[in-house]
Amino acid sequence: MRNALLPLITLALLGCGGSDSGNSATNATKTPLISLSFNDVRFAECIATEAVYNKIEYVEDLHHLNCTGTGITSVWGLDQLTSLTSLELGYNQLTEIDASNLSKLERLNAEVNVLTQVSLPDGERLTHLDLDENDLTTLDLTGLKGLTEFTATHNPLTRIDWRNEYTKLSQINISNTQLTSDGFNHCSKLV
């Protein structure tokens, strides 16, 4: 099925200028979006639509992706979109997201899915994380030093793993979960 998506993305990208646009010397070192593979047709269509609408041809130029409410069931291949800074995946049917390779990611919005597993990138970049209304029982936030806003309401959460140095965290909402101890006493800037 992955190879079947290539013509769809190729057609979409060629329709907006394709390989004739831009500086060919600079573009020679970039990765064409048409060379990527995805196993969910709707995810591939979302990427193609974003590329056509914003006239994006290369992975390195795709910084924002909004696939809200598009019926996606898998984001296999997401790890190829290494320049993403903002990712909107809310209101789909996702059971897992592996964003651990997205080191530039600043904002992840994945509310109202059926997520049971989320892998996140370590570092200072990710500042906003919305995982409301999923099926998460545990979360590992230990590598997210730059987190400022976090929400995971309406999840069957029983445990959140994290560090003592969340000095930037200013907003958190974990209401309607099954957490018995907050563990947030290390977050000095919470209001």
mmCIF file with all atom_site columns, C-alpha atoms in Angstrom:
data_model
loop_
_atom_site.group_PDB
_atom_site.id
_atom_site.type_symbol
_atom_site.label_atom_id
_atom_site.label_alt_id
_atom_site.label_comp_id
_atom_site.label_asym_id
_atom_site.label_entity_id
_atom_site.label_seq_id
_atom_site.pdbx_PDB_ins_code
_atom_site.Cartn_x
_atom_site.Cartn_y
_atom_site.Cartn_z
_atom_site.occupancy
_atom_site.B_iso_or_equiv
_atom_site.pdbx_formal_charge
_atom_site.auth_seq_id
_atom_site.auth_comp_id
_atom_site.auth_asym_id
_atom_site.auth_atom_id
_atom_site.pdbx_PDB_model_num
ATOM 1   C CA . MET A 1 1   ? 0.000   0.000  0.000   1.00 0.00 ? 1   MET A CA 1
ATOM 2   C CA . ARG A 1 2   ? 2.905   2.381  0.697   1.00 0.00 ? 2   ARG A CA 1
ATOM 3   C CA . ASN A 1 3   ? 4.005   2.368  -2.944  1.00 0.00 ? 3   ASN A CA 1
ATOM 4   C CA . ALA A 1 4   ? 0.437   3.055  -4.070  1.00 0.00 ? 4   ALA A CA 1
ATOM 5   C CA . LEU A 1 5   ? 0.565   6.425  -2.303  1.00 0.00 ? 5   LEU A CA 1
ATOM 6   C CA . LEU A 1 6   ? 3.581   7.653  -4.251  1.00 0.00 ? 6   LEU A CA 1
ATOM 7   C CA . PRO A 1 7   ? 1.606   8.524  -7.426  1.00 0.00 ? 7   PRO A CA 1
ATOM 8   C CA . LEU A 1 8   ? -0.944  10.446 -5.347  1.00 0.00 ? 8   LEU A CA 1
ATOM 9   C CA . ILE A 1 9   ? 1.703   12.598 -3.704  1.00 0.00 ? 9   ILE A CA 1
ATOM 10  C CA . THR A 1 10  ? 3.698   12.909 -6.950  1.00 0.00 ? 10  THR A CA 1
ATOM 11  C CA . LEU A 1 11  ? 0.638   14.115 -8.846  1.00 0.00 ? 11  LEU A CA 1
ATOM 12  C CA . ALA A 1 12  ? -0.254  16.572 -6.106  1.00 0.00 ? 12  ALA A CA 1
ATOM 13  C CA . LEU A 1 13  ? 3.249   18.014 -5.899  1.00 0.00 ? 13  LEU A CA 1
ATOM 14  C CA . LEU A 1 14  ? 3.764   18.262 -9.643  1.00 0.00 ? 14  LEU A CA 1
ATOM 15  C CA . GLY A 1 15  ? 0.479   20.123 -9.806  1.00 0.00 ? 15  GLY A CA 1
ATOM 16  C CA . CYS A 1 16  ? 1.960   22.933 -7.707  1.00 0.00 ? 16  CYS A CA 1
ATOM 17  C CA . GLY A 1 17  ? 5.213   23.356 -9.546  1.00 0.00 ? 17  GLY A CA 1
ATOM 18  C CA . GLY A 1 18  ? 7.012   20.128 -8.723  1.00 0.00 ? 18  GLY A CA 1
ATOM 19  C CA . SER A 1 19  ? 10.698  19.869 -9.415  1.00 0.00 ? 19  SER A CA 1
ATOM 20  C CA . ASP A 1 20  ? 10.856  22.969 -11.626 1.00 0.00 ? 20  ASP A CA 1
ATOM 21  C CA . SER A 1 21  ? 10.500  25.405 -8.719  1.00 0.00 ? 21  SER A CA 1
ATOM 22  C CA . GLY A 1 22  ? 13.190  26.878 -6.519  1.00 0.00 ? 22  GLY A CA 1
ATOM 23  C CA . ASN A 1 23  ? 16.962  26.954 -6.641  1.00 0.00 ? 23  ASN A CA 1
ATOM 24  C CA . SER A 1 24  ? 18.144  23.620 -8.047  1.00 0.00 ? 24  SER A CA 1
ATOM 25  C CA . ALA A 1 25  ? 21.587  23.872 -6.410  1.00 0.00 ? 25  ALA A CA 1
ATOM 26  C CA . THR A 1 26  ? 20.045  24.325 -2.969  1.00 0.00 ? 26  THR A CA 1
ATOM 27  C CA . ASN A 1 27  ? 17.261  21.823 -3.603  1.00 0.00 ? 27  ASN A CA 1
ATOM 28  C CA . ALA A 1 28  ? 19.718  19.094 -4.642  1.00 0.00 ? 28  ALA A CA 1
ATOM 29  C CA . THR A 1 29  ? 20.520  18.470 -0.970  1.00 0.00 ? 29  THR A CA 1
ATOM 30  C CA . LYS A 1 30  ? 16.875  18.424 0.125   1.00 0.00 ? 30  LYS A CA 1
ATOM 31  C CA . THR A 1 31  ? 14.545  15.420 0.389   1.00 0.00 ? 31  THR A CA 1
ATOM 32  C CA . PRO A 1 32  ? 11.535  15.556 -1.958  1.00 0.00 ? 32  PRO A CA 1
ATOM 33  C CA . LEU A 1 33  ? 8.212   14.838 -0.260  1.00 0.00 ? 33  LEU A CA 1
ATOM 34  C CA . ILE A 1 34  ? 7.376   12.562 -3.206  1.00 0.00 ? 34  ILE A CA 1
ATOM 35  C CA . SER A 1 35  ? 10.127  10.180 -2.083  1.00 0.00 ? 35  SER A CA 1
ATOM 36  C CA . LEU A 1 36  ? 8.418   9.426  1.261   1.00 0.00 ? 36  LEU A CA 1
ATOM 37  C CA . SER A 1 37  ? 6.229   6.423  2.127   1.00 0.00 ? 37  SER A CA 1
ATOM 38  C CA . PHE A 1 38  ? 3.194   6.285  4.410   1.00 0.00 ? 38  PHE A CA 1
ATOM 39  C CA . ASN A 1 39  ? 0.848   3.378  5.104   1.00 0.00 ? 39  ASN A CA 1
ATOM 40  C CA . ASP A 1 40  ? -2.308  5.398  5.808   1.00 0.00 ? 40  ASP A CA 1
ATOM 41  C CA . VAL A 1 41  ? -3.894  6.881  2.689   1.00 0.00 ? 41  VAL A CA 1
ATOM 42  C CA . ARG A 1 42  ? -5.554  9.680  4.659   1.00 0.00 ? 42  ARG A CA 1
ATOM 43  C CA . PHE A 1 43  ? -2.279  10.647 6.322   1.00 0.00 ? 43  PHE A CA 1
ATOM 44  C CA . ALA A 1 44  ? -0.590  10.762 2.899   1.00 0.00 ? 44  ALA A CA 1
ATOM 45  C CA . GLU A 1 45  ? -3.485  12.824 1.519   1.00 0.00 ? 45  GLU A CA 1
ATOM 46  C CA . CYS A 1 46  ? -3.192  15.263 4.420   1.00 0.00 ? 46  CYS A CA 1
ATOM 47  C CA . ILE A 1 47  ? 0.525   15.740 3.742   1.00 0.00 ? 47  ILE A CA 1
ATOM 48  C CA . ALA A 1 48  ? -0.101  16.131 -0.003  1.00 0.00 ? 48  ALA A CA 1
ATOM 49  C CA . THR A 1 49  ? -2.861  18.675 0.627   1.00 0.00 ? 49  THR A CA 1
ATOM 50  C CA . GLU A 1 50  ? -0.621  20.674 2.967   1.00 0.00 ? 50  GLU A CA 1
ATOM 51  C CA . ALA A 1 51  ? 2.180   20.551 0.383   1.00 0.00 ? 51  ALA A CA 1
ATOM 52  C CA . VAL A 1 52  ? -0.036  21.731 -2.481  1.00 0.00 ? 52  VAL A CA 1
ATOM 53  C CA . TYR A 1 53  ? -1.785  24.434 -0.456  1.00 0.00 ? 53  TYR A CA 1
ATOM 54  C CA . ASN A 1 54  ? 1.509   25.868 0.844   1.00 0.00 ? 54  ASN A CA 1
ATOM 55  C CA . LYS A 1 55  ? 3.553   25.087 -2.296  1.00 0.00 ? 55  LYS A CA 1
ATOM 56  C CA . ILE A 1 56  ? 5.942   22.855 -0.359  1.00 0.00 ? 56  ILE A CA 1
ATOM 57  C CA . GLU A 1 57  ? 8.072   20.375 -2.274  1.00 0.00 ? 57  GLU A CA 1
ATOM 58  C CA . TYR A 1 58  ? 10.695  19.276 0.259   1.00 0.00 ? 58  TYR A CA 1
ATOM 59  C CA . VAL A 1 59  ? 10.649  17.681 3.706   1.00 0.00 ? 59  VAL A CA 1
ATOM 60  C CA . GLU A 1 60  ? 12.908  20.417 5.032   1.00 0.00 ? 60  GLU A CA 1
ATOM 61  C CA . ASP A 1 61  ? 10.281  23.049 4.171   1.00 0.00 ? 61  ASP A CA 1
ATOM 62  C CA . LEU A 1 62  ? 7.322   21.322 5.864   1.00 0.00 ? 62  LEU A CA 1
ATOM 63  C CA . HIS A 1 63  ? 7.131   22.911 9.322   1.00 0.00 ? 63  HIS A CA 1
ATOM 64  C CA . HIS A 1 64  ? 3.405   22.788 10.113  1.00 0.00 ? 64  HIS A CA 1
ATOM 65  C CA . LEU A 1 65  ? 1.047   19.887 9.515   1.00 0.00 ? 65  LEU A CA 1
ATOM 66  C CA . ASN A 1 66  ? -2.642  20.002 10.377  1.00 0.00 ? 66  ASN A CA 1
ATOM 67  C CA . CYS A 1 67  ? -4.401  16.639 9.968   1.00 0.00 ? 67  CYS A CA 1
ATOM 68  C CA . THR A 1 68  ? -7.216  17.352 12.426  1.00 0.00 ? 68  THR A CA 1
ATOM 69  C CA . GLY A 1 69  ? -10.325 15.247 11.856  1.00 0.00 ? 69  GLY A CA 1
ATOM 70  C CA . THR A 1 70  ? -9.138  13.512 8.695   1.00 0.00 ? 70  THR A CA 1
ATOM 71  C CA . GLY A 1 71  ? -9.877  9.922  9.750   1.00 0.00 ? 71  GLY A CA 1
ATOM 72  C CA . ILE A 1 72  ? -6.230  8.897  10.155  1.00 0.00 ? 72  ILE A CA 1
ATOM 73  C CA . THR A 1 73  ? -5.616  5.538  11.849  1.00 0.00 ? 73  THR A CA 1
ATOM 74  C CA . SER A 1 74  ? -1.806  5.433  11.523  1.00 0.00 ? 74  SER A CA 1
ATOM 75  C CA . VAL A 1 75  ? 1.029   7.937  11.312  1.00 0.00 ? 75  VAL A CA 1
ATOM 76  C CA . TRP A 1 76  ? 3.598   5.348  10.267  1.00 0.00 ? 76  TRP A CA 1
ATOM 77  C CA . GLY A 1 77  ? 6.283   7.327  8.438   1.00 0.00 ? 77  GLY A CA 1
ATOM 78  C CA . LEU A 1 78  ? 5.884   10.422 10.629  1.00 0.00 ? 78  LEU A CA 1
ATOM 79  C CA . ASP A 1 79  ? 9.560   10.069 11.580  1.00 0.00 ? 79  ASP A CA 1
ATOM 80  C CA . GLN A 1 80  ? 10.477  11.176 8.030   1.00 0.00 ? 80  GLN A CA 1
ATOM 81  C CA . LEU A 1 81  ? 9.004   14.659 8.601   1.00 0.00 ? 81  LEU A CA 1
ATOM 82  C CA . THR A 1 82  ? 11.998  15.873 10.593  1.00 0.00 ? 82  THR A CA 1
ATOM 83  C CA . SER A 1 83  ? 11.422  19.618 10.103  1.00 0.00 ? 83  SER A CA 1
ATOM 84  C CA . LEU A 1 84  ? 7.989   19.726 11.734  1.00 0.00 ? 84  LEU A CA 1
ATOM 85  C CA . THR A 1 85  ? 7.596   22.308 14.490  1.00 0.00 ? 85  THR A CA 1
ATOM 86  C CA . SER A 1 86  ? 3.809   22.031 14.819  1.00 0.00 ? 86  SER A CA 1
ATOM 87  C CA . LEU A 1 87  ? 1.727   18.866 14.467  1.00 0.00 ? 87  LEU A CA 1
ATOM 88  C CA . GLU A 1 88  ? -2.075  18.745 14.739  1.00 0.00 ? 88  GLU A CA 1
ATOM 89  C CA . LEU A 1 89  ? -3.492  15.201 14.884  1.00 0.00 ? 89  LEU A CA 1
ATOM 90  C CA . GLY A 1 90  ? -6.643  15.697 16.934  1.00 0.00 ? 90  GLY A CA 1
ATOM 91  C CA . TYR A 1 91  ? -9.992  14.025 16.262  1.00 0.00 ? 91  TYR A CA 1
ATOM 92  C CA . ASN A 1 92  ? -8.687  10.932 14.473  1.00 0.00 ? 92  ASN A CA 1
ATOM 93  C CA . GLN A 1 93  ? -8.533  7.229  15.360  1.00 0.00 ? 93  GLN A CA 1
ATOM 94  C CA . LEU A 1 94  ? -4.852  6.986  16.292  1.00 0.00 ? 94  LEU A CA 1
ATOM 95  C CA . THR A 1 95  ? -3.765  4.363  18.835  1.00 0.00 ? 95  THR A CA 1
ATOM 96  C CA . GLU A 1 96  ? -0.095  5.389  18.912  1.00 0.00 ? 96  GLU A CA 1
ATOM 97  C CA . ILE A 1 97  ? 2.178   8.241  17.920  1.00 0.00 ? 97  ILE A CA 1
ATOM 98  C CA . ASP A 1 98  ? 5.951   7.996  17.687  1.00 0.00 ? 98  ASP A CA 1
ATOM 99  C CA . ALA A 1 99  ? 7.265   11.549 17.468  1.00 0.00 ? 99  ALA A CA 1
ATOM 100 C CA . SER A 1 100 ? 10.588  10.732 19.147  1.00 0.00 ? 100 SER A CA 1
ATOM 101 C CA . ASN A 1 101 ? 12.543  11.556 15.963  1.00 0.00 ? 101 ASN A CA 1
ATOM 102 C CA . LEU A 1 102 ? 10.980  15.007 15.557  1.00 0.00 ? 102 LEU A CA 1
ATOM 103 C CA . SER A 1 103 ? 13.632  17.028 17.389  1.00 0.00 ? 103 SER A CA 1
ATOM 104 C CA . LYS A 1 104 ? 12.302  20.393 16.114  1.00 0.00 ? 104 LYS A CA 1
ATOM 105 C CA . LEU A 1 105 ? 8.737   19.776 17.311  1.00 0.00 ? 105 LEU A CA 1
ATOM 106 C CA . GLU A 1 106 ? 7.413   22.607 19.506  1.00 0.00 ? 106 GLU A CA 1
ATOM 107 C CA . ARG A 1 107 ? 3.691   21.835 19.574  1.00 0.00 ? 107 ARG A CA 1
ATOM 108 C CA . LEU A 1 108 ? 1.827   18.510 19.490  1.00 0.00 ? 108 LEU A CA 1
ATOM 109 C CA . ASN A 1 109 ? -1.948  18.450 19.591  1.00 0.00 ? 109 ASN A CA 1
ATOM 110 C CA . ALA A 1 110 ? -3.416  14.919 19.574  1.00 0.00 ? 110 ALA A CA 1
ATOM 111 C CA . GLU A 1 111 ? -6.628  15.265 21.547  1.00 0.00 ? 111 GLU A CA 1
ATOM 112 C CA . VAL A 1 112 ? -9.667  13.036 20.998  1.00 0.00 ? 112 VAL A CA 1
ATOM 113 C CA . ASN A 1 113 ? -8.038  9.912  19.594  1.00 0.00 ? 113 ASN A CA 1
ATOM 114 C CA . VAL A 1 114 ? -7.750  6.423  21.101  1.00 0.00 ? 114 VAL A CA 1
ATOM 115 C CA . LEU A 1 115 ? -4.065  6.748  21.987  1.00 0.00 ? 115 LEU A CA 1
ATOM 116 C CA . THR A 1 116 ? -2.550  4.136  24.269  1.00 0.00 ? 116 THR A CA 1
ATOM 117 C CA . GLN A 1 117 ? 1.089   5.007  23.533  1.00 0.00 ? 117 GLN A CA 1
ATOM 118 C CA . VAL A 1 118 ? 2.949   8.244  22.780  1.00 0.00 ? 118 VAL A CA 1
ATOM 119 C CA . SER A 1 119 ? 6.709   8.604  22.250  1.00 0.00 ? 119 SER A CA 1
ATOM 120 C CA . LEU A 1 120 ? 7.972   12.182 22.429  1.00 0.00 ? 120 LEU A CA 1
ATOM 121 C CA . PRO A 1 121 ? 11.238  13.912 21.469  1.00 0.00 ? 121 PRO A CA 1
ATOM 122 C CA . ASP A 1 122 ? 13.668  14.770 24.261  1.00 0.00 ? 122 ASP A CA 1
ATOM 123 C CA . GLY A 1 123 ? 14.934  18.290 24.735  1.00 0.00 ? 123 GLY A CA 1
ATOM 124 C CA . GLU A 1 124 ? 13.883  21.892 25.162  1.00 0.00 ? 124 GLU A CA 1
ATOM 125 C CA . ARG A 1 125 ? 11.854  22.358 21.958  1.00 0.00 ? 125 ARG A CA 1
ATOM 126 C CA . LEU A 1 126 ? 8.476   20.773 22.799  1.00 0.00 ? 126 LEU A CA 1
ATOM 127 C CA . THR A 1 127 ? 6.593   23.420 24.782  1.00 0.00 ? 127 THR A CA 1
ATOM 128 C CA . HIS A 1 128 ? 2.895   22.591 24.204  1.00 0.00 ? 128 HIS A CA 1
ATOM 129 C CA . LEU A 1 129 ? 1.421   19.101 24.553  1.00 0.00 ? 129 LEU A CA 1
ATOM 130 C CA . ASP A 1 130 ? -2.306  18.321 24.327  1.00 0.00 ? 130 ASP A CA 1
ATOM 131 C CA . LEU A 1 131 ? -3.332  14.691 24.824  1.00 0.00 ? 131 LEU A CA 1
ATOM 132 C CA . ASP A 1 132 ? -6.888  15.205 26.112  1.00 0.00 ? 132 ASP A CA 1
ATOM 133 C CA . GLU A 1 133 ? -9.509  12.477 25.718  1.00 0.00 ? 133 GLU A CA 1
ATOM 134 C CA . ASN A 1 134 ? -7.432  9.420  24.849  1.00 0.00 ? 134 ASN A CA 1
ATOM 135 C CA . ASP A 1 135 ? -6.833  5.987  26.403  1.00 0.00 ? 135 ASP A CA 1
ATOM 136 C CA . LEU A 1 136 ? -3.420  6.691  27.959  1.00 0.00 ? 136 LEU A CA 1
ATOM 137 C CA . THR A 1 137 ? -2.654  4.947  31.260  1.00 0.00 ? 137 THR A CA 1
ATOM 138 C CA . THR A 1 138 ? 0.991   6.072  31.585  1.00 0.00 ? 138 THR A CA 1
ATOM 139 C CA . LEU A 1 139 ? 3.046   8.909  30.143  1.00 0.00 ? 139 LEU A CA 1
ATOM 140 C CA . ASP A 1 140 ? 6.798   9.437  30.067  1.00 0.00 ? 140 ASP A CA 1
ATOM 141 C CA . LEU A 1 141 ? 7.603   13.145 30.032  1.00 0.00 ? 141 LEU A CA 1
ATOM 142 C CA . THR A 1 142 ? 11.109  12.847 31.503  1.00 0.00 ? 142 THR A CA 1
ATOM 143 C CA . GLY A 1 143 ? 12.952  14.341 28.539  1.00 0.00 ? 143 GLY A CA 1
ATOM 144 C CA . LEU A 1 144 ? 10.715  17.375 28.003  1.00 0.00 ? 144 LEU A CA 1
ATOM 145 C CA . LYS A 1 145 ? 12.690  20.132 29.716  1.00 0.00 ? 145 LYS A CA 1
ATOM 146 C CA . GLY A 1 146 ? 11.028  22.979 27.796  1.00 0.00 ? 146 GLY A CA 1
ATOM 147 C CA . LEU A 1 147 ? 7.409   22.009 28.441  1.00 0.00 ? 147 LEU A CA 1
ATOM 148 C CA . THR A 1 148 ? 5.286   25.057 29.343  1.00 0.00 ? 148 THR A CA 1
ATOM 149 C CA . GLU A 1 149 ? 1.729   23.786 28.738  1.00 0.00 ? 149 GLU A CA 1
ATOM 150 C CA . PHE A 1 150 ? 0.513   20.218 29.243  1.00 0.00 ? 150 PHE A CA 1
ATOM 151 C CA . THR A 1 151 ? -2.995  18.816 29.216  1.00 0.00 ? 151 THR A CA 1
ATOM 152 C CA . ALA A 1 152 ? -4.144  15.209 29.384  1.00 0.00 ? 152 ALA A CA 1
ATOM 153 C CA . THR A 1 153 ? -7.690  15.371 30.726  1.00 0.00 ? 153 THR A CA 1
ATOM 154 C CA . HIS A 1 154 ? -10.136 12.480 30.400  1.00 0.00 ? 154 HIS A CA 1
ATOM 155 C CA . ASN A 1 155 ? -7.505  9.731  30.193  1.00 0.00 ? 155 ASN A CA 1
ATOM 156 C CA . PRO A 1 156 ? -7.315  6.642  32.431  1.00 0.00 ? 156 PRO A CA 1
ATOM 157 C CA . LEU A 1 157 ? -3.858  7.868  33.552  1.00 0.00 ? 157 LEU A CA 1
ATOM 158 C CA . THR A 1 158 ? -2.422  6.171  36.620  1.00 0.00 ? 158 THR A CA 1
ATOM 159 C CA . ARG A 1 159 ? 1.199   7.362  36.265  1.00 0.00 ? 159 ARG A CA 1
ATOM 160 C CA . ILE A 1 160 ? 3.171   10.219 34.743  1.00 0.00 ? 160 ILE A CA 1
ATOM 161 C CA . ASP A 1 161 ? 6.963   9.946  34.774  1.00 0.00 ? 161 ASP A CA 1
ATOM 162 C CA . TRP A 1 162 ? 8.949   13.148 34.847  1.00 0.00 ? 162 TRP A CA 1
ATOM 163 C CA . ARG A 1 163 ? 11.868  15.073 36.247  1.00 0.00 ? 163 ARG A CA 1
ATOM 164 C CA . ASN A 1 164 ? 12.323  17.663 38.956  1.00 0.00 ? 164 ASN A CA 1
ATOM 165 C CA . GLU A 1 165 ? 13.438  20.465 36.656  1.00 0.00 ? 165 GLU A CA 1
ATOM 166 C CA . TYR A 1 166 ? 10.183  21.592 35.042  1.00 0.00 ? 166 TYR A CA 1
ATOM 167 C CA . THR A 1 167 ? 10.750  25.247 35.840  1.00 0.00 ? 167 THR A CA 1
ATOM 168 C CA . LYS A 1 168 ? 9.036   26.451 32.636  1.00 0.00 ? 168 LYS A CA 1
ATOM 169 C CA . LEU A 1 169 ? 5.766   24.567 33.139  1.00 0.00 ? 169 LEU A CA 1
ATOM 170 C CA . SER A 1 170 ? 3.054   27.158 33.769  1.00 0.00 ? 170 SER A CA 1
ATOM 171 C CA . GLN A 1 171 ? -0.171  25.416 32.733  1.00 0.00 ? 171 GLN A CA 1
ATOM 172 C CA . ILE A 1 172 ? -1.228  21.856 33.404  1.00 0.00 ? 172 ILE A CA 1
ATOM 173 C CA . ASN A 1 173 ? -4.577  20.097 33.345  1.00 0.00 ? 173 ASN A CA 1
ATOM 174 C CA . ILE A 1 174 ? -4.843  16.435 34.296  1.00 0.00 ? 174 ILE A CA 1
ATOM 175 C CA . SER A 1 175 ? -8.420  16.455 35.532  1.00 0.00 ? 175 SER A CA 1
ATOM 176 C CA . ASN A 1 176 ? -10.654 13.433 35.083  1.00 0.00 ? 176 ASN A CA 1
ATOM 177 C CA . THR A 1 177 ? -7.789  10.939 35.255  1.00 0.00 ? 177 THR A CA 1
ATOM 178 C CA . GLN A 1 178 ? -7.043  8.129  37.700  1.00 0.00 ? 178 GLN A CA 1
ATOM 179 C CA . LEU A 1 179 ? -3.901  9.721  39.143  1.00 0.00 ? 179 LEU A CA 1
ATOM 180 C CA . THR A 1 180 ? -3.715  9.362  42.907  1.00 0.00 ? 180 THR A CA 1
ATOM 181 C CA . SER A 1 181 ? -0.634  11.503 43.558  1.00 0.00 ? 181 SER A CA 1
ATOM 182 C CA . ASP A 1 182 ? 0.182   14.562 41.526  1.00 0.00 ? 182 ASP A CA 1
ATOM 183 C CA . GLY A 1 183 ? 3.989   14.517 41.676  1.00 0.00 ? 183 GLY A CA 1
ATOM 184 C CA . PHE A 1 184 ? 4.036   18.116 40.500  1.00 0.00 ? 184 PHE A CA 1
ATOM 185 C CA . ASN A 1 185 ? 5.579   19.683 43.589  1.00 0.00 ? 185 ASN A CA 1
ATOM 186 C CA . HIS A 1 186 ? 8.776   20.281 41.597  1.00 0.00 ? 186 HIS A CA 1
ATOM 187 C CA . CYS A 1 187 ? 7.038   22.634 39.173  1.00 0.00 ? 187 CYS A CA 1
ATOM 188 C CA . SER A 1 188 ? 7.695   25.988 40.809  1.00 0.00 ? 188 SER A CA 1
ATOM 189 C CA . LYS A 1 189 ? 5.903   28.131 38.209  1.00 0.00 ? 189 LYS A CA 1
ATOM 190 C CA . LEU A 1 190 ? 2.539   26.377 38.281  1.00 0.00 ? 190 LEU A CA 1
ATOM 191 C CA . VAL A 1 191 ? -0.368  28.732 38.850  1.00 0.00 ? 191 VAL A CA 1
#
